[in-house]
Coordinates of C-alpha atoms in Angstrom, one line a residue:
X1 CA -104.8 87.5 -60.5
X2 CA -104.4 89.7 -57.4
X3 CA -101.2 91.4 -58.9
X4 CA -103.4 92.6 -61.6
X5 CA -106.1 94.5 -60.1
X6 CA -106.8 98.3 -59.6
X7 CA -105.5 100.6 -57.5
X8 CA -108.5 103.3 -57.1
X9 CA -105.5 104.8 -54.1
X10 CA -102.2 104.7 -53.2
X11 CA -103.0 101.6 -50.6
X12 CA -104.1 99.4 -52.7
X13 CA -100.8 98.7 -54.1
X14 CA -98.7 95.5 -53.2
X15 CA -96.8 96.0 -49.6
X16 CA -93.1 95.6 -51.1
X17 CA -94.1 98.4 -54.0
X18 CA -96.0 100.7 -51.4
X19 CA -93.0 100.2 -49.2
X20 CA -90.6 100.8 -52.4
X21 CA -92.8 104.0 -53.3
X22 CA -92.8 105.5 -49.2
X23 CA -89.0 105.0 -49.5
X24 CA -88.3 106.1 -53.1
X25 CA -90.5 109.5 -51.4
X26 CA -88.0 110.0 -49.1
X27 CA -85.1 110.3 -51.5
X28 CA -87.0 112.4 -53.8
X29 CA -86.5 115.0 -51.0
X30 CA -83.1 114.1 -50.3
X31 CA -81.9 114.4 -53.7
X32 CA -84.4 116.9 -55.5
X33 CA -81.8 117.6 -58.6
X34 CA -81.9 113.3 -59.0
X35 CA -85.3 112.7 -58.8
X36 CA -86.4 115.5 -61.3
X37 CA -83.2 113.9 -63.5
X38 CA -85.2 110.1 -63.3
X39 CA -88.7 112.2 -63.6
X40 CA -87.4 113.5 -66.8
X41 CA -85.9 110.0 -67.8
X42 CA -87.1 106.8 -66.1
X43 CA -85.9 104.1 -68.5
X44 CA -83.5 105.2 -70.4
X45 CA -80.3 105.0 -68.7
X46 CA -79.7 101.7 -65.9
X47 CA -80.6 103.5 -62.3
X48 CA -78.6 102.2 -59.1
X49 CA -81.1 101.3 -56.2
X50 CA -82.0 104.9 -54.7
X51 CA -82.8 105.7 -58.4
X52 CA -85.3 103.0 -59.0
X53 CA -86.9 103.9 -55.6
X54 CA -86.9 107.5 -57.1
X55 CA -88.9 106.3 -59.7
X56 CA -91.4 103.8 -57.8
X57 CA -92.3 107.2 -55.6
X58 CA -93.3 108.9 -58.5
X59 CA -95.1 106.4 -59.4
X60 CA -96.7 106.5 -55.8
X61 CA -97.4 110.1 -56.5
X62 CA -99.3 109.6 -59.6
X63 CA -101.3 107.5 -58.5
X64 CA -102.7 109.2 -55.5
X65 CA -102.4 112.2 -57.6
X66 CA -104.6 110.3 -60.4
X67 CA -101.8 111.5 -62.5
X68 CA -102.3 109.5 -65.0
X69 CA -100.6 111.3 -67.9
X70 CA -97.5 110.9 -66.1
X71 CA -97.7 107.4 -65.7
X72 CA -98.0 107.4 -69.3
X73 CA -95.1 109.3 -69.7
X74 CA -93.5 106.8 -68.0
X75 CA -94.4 104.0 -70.0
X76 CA -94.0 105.8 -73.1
X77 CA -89.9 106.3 -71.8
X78 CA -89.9 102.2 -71.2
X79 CA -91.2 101.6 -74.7
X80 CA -88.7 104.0 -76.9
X81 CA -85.9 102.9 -74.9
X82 CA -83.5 99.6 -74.8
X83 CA -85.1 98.6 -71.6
X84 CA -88.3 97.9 -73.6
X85 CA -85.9 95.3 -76.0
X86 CA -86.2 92.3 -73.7
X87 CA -90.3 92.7 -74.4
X88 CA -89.8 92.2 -78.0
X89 CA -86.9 89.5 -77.2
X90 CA -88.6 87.2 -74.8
X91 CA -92.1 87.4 -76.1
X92 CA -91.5 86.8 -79.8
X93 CA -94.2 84.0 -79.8
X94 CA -96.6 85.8 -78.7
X95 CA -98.4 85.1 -82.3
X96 CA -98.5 81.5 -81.9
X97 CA -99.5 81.3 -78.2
X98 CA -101.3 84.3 -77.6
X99 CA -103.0 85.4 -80.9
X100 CA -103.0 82.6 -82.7
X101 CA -104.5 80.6 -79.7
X102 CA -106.9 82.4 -78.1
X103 CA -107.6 85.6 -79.8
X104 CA -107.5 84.7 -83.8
X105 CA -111.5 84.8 -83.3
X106 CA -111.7 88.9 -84.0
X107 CA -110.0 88.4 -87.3
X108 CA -113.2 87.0 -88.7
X109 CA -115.4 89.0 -86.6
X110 CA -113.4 92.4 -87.9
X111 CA -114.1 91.1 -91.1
X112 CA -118.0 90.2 -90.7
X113 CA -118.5 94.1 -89.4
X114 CA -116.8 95.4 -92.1
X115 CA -118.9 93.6 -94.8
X116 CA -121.8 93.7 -93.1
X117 CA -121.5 97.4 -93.1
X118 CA -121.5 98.3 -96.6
X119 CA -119.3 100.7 -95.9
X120 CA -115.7 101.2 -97.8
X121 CA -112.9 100.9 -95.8
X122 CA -109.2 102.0 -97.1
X123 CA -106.7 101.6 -94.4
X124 CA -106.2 99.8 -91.2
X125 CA -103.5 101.3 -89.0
X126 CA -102.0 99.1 -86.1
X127 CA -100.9 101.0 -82.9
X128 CA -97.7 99.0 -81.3
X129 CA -97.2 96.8 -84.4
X130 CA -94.3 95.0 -82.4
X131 CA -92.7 92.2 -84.8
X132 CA -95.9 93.4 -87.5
X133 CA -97.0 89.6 -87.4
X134 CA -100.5 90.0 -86.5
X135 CA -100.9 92.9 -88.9
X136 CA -99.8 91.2 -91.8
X137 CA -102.3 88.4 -90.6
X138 CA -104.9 91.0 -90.8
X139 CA -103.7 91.7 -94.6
X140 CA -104.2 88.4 -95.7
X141 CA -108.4 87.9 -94.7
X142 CA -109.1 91.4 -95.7
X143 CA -107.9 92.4 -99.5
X144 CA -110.4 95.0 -99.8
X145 CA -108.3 97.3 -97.6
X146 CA -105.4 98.6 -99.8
X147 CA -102.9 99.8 -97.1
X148 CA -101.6 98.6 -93.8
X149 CA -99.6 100.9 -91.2
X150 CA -98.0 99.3 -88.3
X151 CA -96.7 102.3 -86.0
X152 CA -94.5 101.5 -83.2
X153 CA -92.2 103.7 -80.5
X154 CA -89.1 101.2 -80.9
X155 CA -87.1 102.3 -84.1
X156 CA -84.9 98.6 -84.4
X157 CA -88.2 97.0 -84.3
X158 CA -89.3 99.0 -87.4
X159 CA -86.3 99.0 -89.1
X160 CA -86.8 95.3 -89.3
X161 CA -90.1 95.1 -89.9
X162 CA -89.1 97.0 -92.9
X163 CA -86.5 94.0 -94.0
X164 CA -88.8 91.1 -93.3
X165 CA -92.1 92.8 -94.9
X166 CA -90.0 94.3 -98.1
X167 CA -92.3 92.2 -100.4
X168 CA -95.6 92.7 -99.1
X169 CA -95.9 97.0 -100.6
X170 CA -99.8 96.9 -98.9
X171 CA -97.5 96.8 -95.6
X172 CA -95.8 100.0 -94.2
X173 CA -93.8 100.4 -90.9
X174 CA -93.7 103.5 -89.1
X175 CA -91.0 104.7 -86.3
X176 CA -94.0 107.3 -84.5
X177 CA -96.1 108.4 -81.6
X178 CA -99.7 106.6 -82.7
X179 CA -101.3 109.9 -81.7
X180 CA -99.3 111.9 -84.1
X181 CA -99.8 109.2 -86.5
X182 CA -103.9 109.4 -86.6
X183 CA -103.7 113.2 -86.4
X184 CA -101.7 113.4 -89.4
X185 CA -102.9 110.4 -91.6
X186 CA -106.7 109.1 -91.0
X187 CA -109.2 109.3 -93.2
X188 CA -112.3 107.7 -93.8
X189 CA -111.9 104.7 -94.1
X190 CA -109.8 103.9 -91.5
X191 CA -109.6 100.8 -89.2
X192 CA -107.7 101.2 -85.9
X193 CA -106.3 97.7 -84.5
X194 CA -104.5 97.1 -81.6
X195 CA -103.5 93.6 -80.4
X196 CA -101.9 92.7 -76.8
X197 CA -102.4 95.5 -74.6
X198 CA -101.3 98.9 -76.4
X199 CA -104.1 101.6 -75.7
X200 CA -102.6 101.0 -71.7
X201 CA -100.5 103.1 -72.4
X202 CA -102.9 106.6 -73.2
X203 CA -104.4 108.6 -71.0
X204 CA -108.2 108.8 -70.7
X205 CA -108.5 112.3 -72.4
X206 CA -106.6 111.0 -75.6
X207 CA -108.0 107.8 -76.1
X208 CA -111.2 109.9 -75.7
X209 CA -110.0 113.1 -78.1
X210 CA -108.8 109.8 -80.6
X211 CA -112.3 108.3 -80.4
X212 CA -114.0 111.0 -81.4
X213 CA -111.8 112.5 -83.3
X214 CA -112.2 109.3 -85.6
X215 CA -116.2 109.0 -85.2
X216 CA -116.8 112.5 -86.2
X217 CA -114.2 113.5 -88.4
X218 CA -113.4 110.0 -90.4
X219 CA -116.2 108.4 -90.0
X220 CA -116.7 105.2 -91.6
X221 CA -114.1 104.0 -89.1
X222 CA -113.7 100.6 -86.8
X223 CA -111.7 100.2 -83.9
X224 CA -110.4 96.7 -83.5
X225 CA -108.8 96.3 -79.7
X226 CA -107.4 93.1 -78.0
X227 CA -106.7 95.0 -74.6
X228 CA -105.9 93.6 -71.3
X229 CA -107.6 95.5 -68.4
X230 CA -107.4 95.0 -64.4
X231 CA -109.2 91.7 -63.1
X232 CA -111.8 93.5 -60.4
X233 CA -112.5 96.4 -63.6
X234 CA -116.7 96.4 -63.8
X235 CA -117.0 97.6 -66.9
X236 CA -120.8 97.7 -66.1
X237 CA -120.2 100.5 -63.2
X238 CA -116.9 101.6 -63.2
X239 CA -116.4 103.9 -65.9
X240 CA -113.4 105.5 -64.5
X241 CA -109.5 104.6 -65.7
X242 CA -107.3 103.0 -63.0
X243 CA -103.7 101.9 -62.8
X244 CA -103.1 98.5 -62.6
X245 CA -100.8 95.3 -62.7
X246 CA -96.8 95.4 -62.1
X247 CA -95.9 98.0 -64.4
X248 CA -98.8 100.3 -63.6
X249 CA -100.5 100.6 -66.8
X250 CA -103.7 102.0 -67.4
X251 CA -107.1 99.9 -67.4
X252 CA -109.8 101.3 -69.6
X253 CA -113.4 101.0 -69.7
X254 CA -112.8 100.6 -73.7
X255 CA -116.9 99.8 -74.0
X256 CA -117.8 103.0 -72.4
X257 CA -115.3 105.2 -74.0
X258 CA -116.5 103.7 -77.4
X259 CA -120.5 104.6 -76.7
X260 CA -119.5 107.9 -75.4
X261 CA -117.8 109.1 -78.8
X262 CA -120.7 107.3 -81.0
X263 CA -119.5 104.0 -81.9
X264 CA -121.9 101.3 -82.0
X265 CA -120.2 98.1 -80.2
X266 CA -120.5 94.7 -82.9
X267 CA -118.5 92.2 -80.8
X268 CA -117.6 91.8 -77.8
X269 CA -115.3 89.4 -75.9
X270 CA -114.0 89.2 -72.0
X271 CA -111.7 86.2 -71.1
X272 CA -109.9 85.5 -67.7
X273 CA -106.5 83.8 -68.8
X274 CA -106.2 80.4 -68.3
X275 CA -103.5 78.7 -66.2
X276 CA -101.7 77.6 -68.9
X277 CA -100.9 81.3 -70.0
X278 CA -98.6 81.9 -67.3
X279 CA -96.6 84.1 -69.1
X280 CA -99.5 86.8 -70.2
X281 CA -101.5 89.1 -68.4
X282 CA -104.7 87.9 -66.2
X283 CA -107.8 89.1 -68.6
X284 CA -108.2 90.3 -72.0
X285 CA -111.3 92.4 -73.4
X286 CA -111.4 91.9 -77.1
X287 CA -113.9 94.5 -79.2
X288 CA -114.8 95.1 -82.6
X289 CA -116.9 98.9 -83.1
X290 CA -117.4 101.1 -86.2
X291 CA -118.7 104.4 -86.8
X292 CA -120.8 104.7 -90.0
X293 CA -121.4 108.6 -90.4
X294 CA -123.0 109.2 -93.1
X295 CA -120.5 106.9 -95.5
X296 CA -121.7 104.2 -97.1

């Protein structure tokens, strides 16, 4: 649990990546040209040591910098890369154990809100589709909606998607930025899902710009999230966004973000992982929120 809290400053990161940071600082004034080369490009070529301390002091930077669009920079790099591959390869049962196990529950919850609401709802779009497994799941509980987009940053994972979902038409697989993706395509109507820690990997200011955007533009709209978040987060009085964890994502207070842009929260669920889950992340906040507008 303690590799996954906050760091509000620079100090509160582990010793070894504070001390990986201080050195990789160090270089970056050594070799200017290279660290503005691994700046431009963290992932996507291998790095020799003095590059990946390069790269761990720019993540020290952001961080005391609160540079947080950076850092998602960063990540975005990591997950349109071939570095991101050995996610998708070594976590491939992340349906069975993860979703399947402990987080199915939002499935029936999603589809409760949505039928309590009277509301008519056309699409549901999934950020970070991965494999497309648990939006397909999605498909089969809720025949109402007509069309299902999984959007996703790694191309061979869509490409496939595209093979193994070839008889299911309602399903469509897009190679895209998930921000593009919503400014070009939602409508009323639209249910946002993400599933396993996805919205990470946005700033504050968009996930705030795509909250609102959705409540006041495309309203009816639901967001659906399954997001991990740092361990020591208080969602009750920290409303701020921190880094957090090993690869210095972002943790979101998603239940004050959703208020703010006029979504009414319908489910709520916070769960500290359990010591069988060694393999995932330390806590998980699960919400279900729509914005009704004046659709019905």
């Amino acid at each position: 649990m303690k590799a996954l809290r906050a760091y509000r400053k620079p100090s509160d990161l582990p010793l070894h990546r504070l001390l990986k940071g201080t050195a990789g600082r160090v270089l970056m004034s050594v070799r200017p040209e290279f660290s503005s080369a691994i700046k431009a490009s963290p992932f996507s070529s291998p790095l020799p040591l003095s590059g990946r301390l390069i790269r761990n002091g720019h993540f020290l930077n952001a961080i005391g910098a609160e540079d947080h669009a950076m850092i998602r920079d960063f990540l975005k790099d990591y997950w349109s890369s071939q570095a991101s591959d050995e996610f998708y390869t070594g976590l491939c049962h992340r349906y069975e154990t993860l979703f399947l196990a402990y987080h199915e529950a939002i499935v029936g919850e999603t589809v409760r809100v949505l039928r309590e609401s009277g509301c008519h709802f056309r699409q549901m779009v999934e950020i970070g589709s991965g494999d497309g497994k648990i939006l397909e799941h999605f498909s089969r509980f809720l025949p109402e909606v007509s069309f299902y987009h999984g959007v996703d940053l790694n191309l061979p994972q869509i490409e496939n998607n595209r093979l193994v979902y070839a008889d299911k038409p309602q399903l469509e697989f897009h190679h895209c930025d998930g921000n593009q993706w919503l400014n070009e395509n939602a409508v009323p109507g639209t249910i946002l899902m993400t599933n396993g820690g996805v919205l990470e990997y946005f700033t504050r200011k968009e996930l705030e710009a795509i909250f609102s955007r959705l409540s006041s533009q495309h309203s009816p709209c639901m967001i659906v999230l399954t997001e991990s978040i740092a361990a020591d987060h208080d969602l009750e009085f920290e409303t701020k966004t921190y880094p957090y964890g090993w690869e210095l994502s972002l943790s979101h207070n998603y239940l004050a973000l959703l208020r703010e842009a006029g979504f009414t929260i319908e489910y709520v669920h916070d769960r500290y992982t359990t010591p069988e889950e060694a393999d995932t992340v330390g806590r998980w906040l699960q919400v279900v929120a729509i914005s009704r507008g004046g659709g019905r």
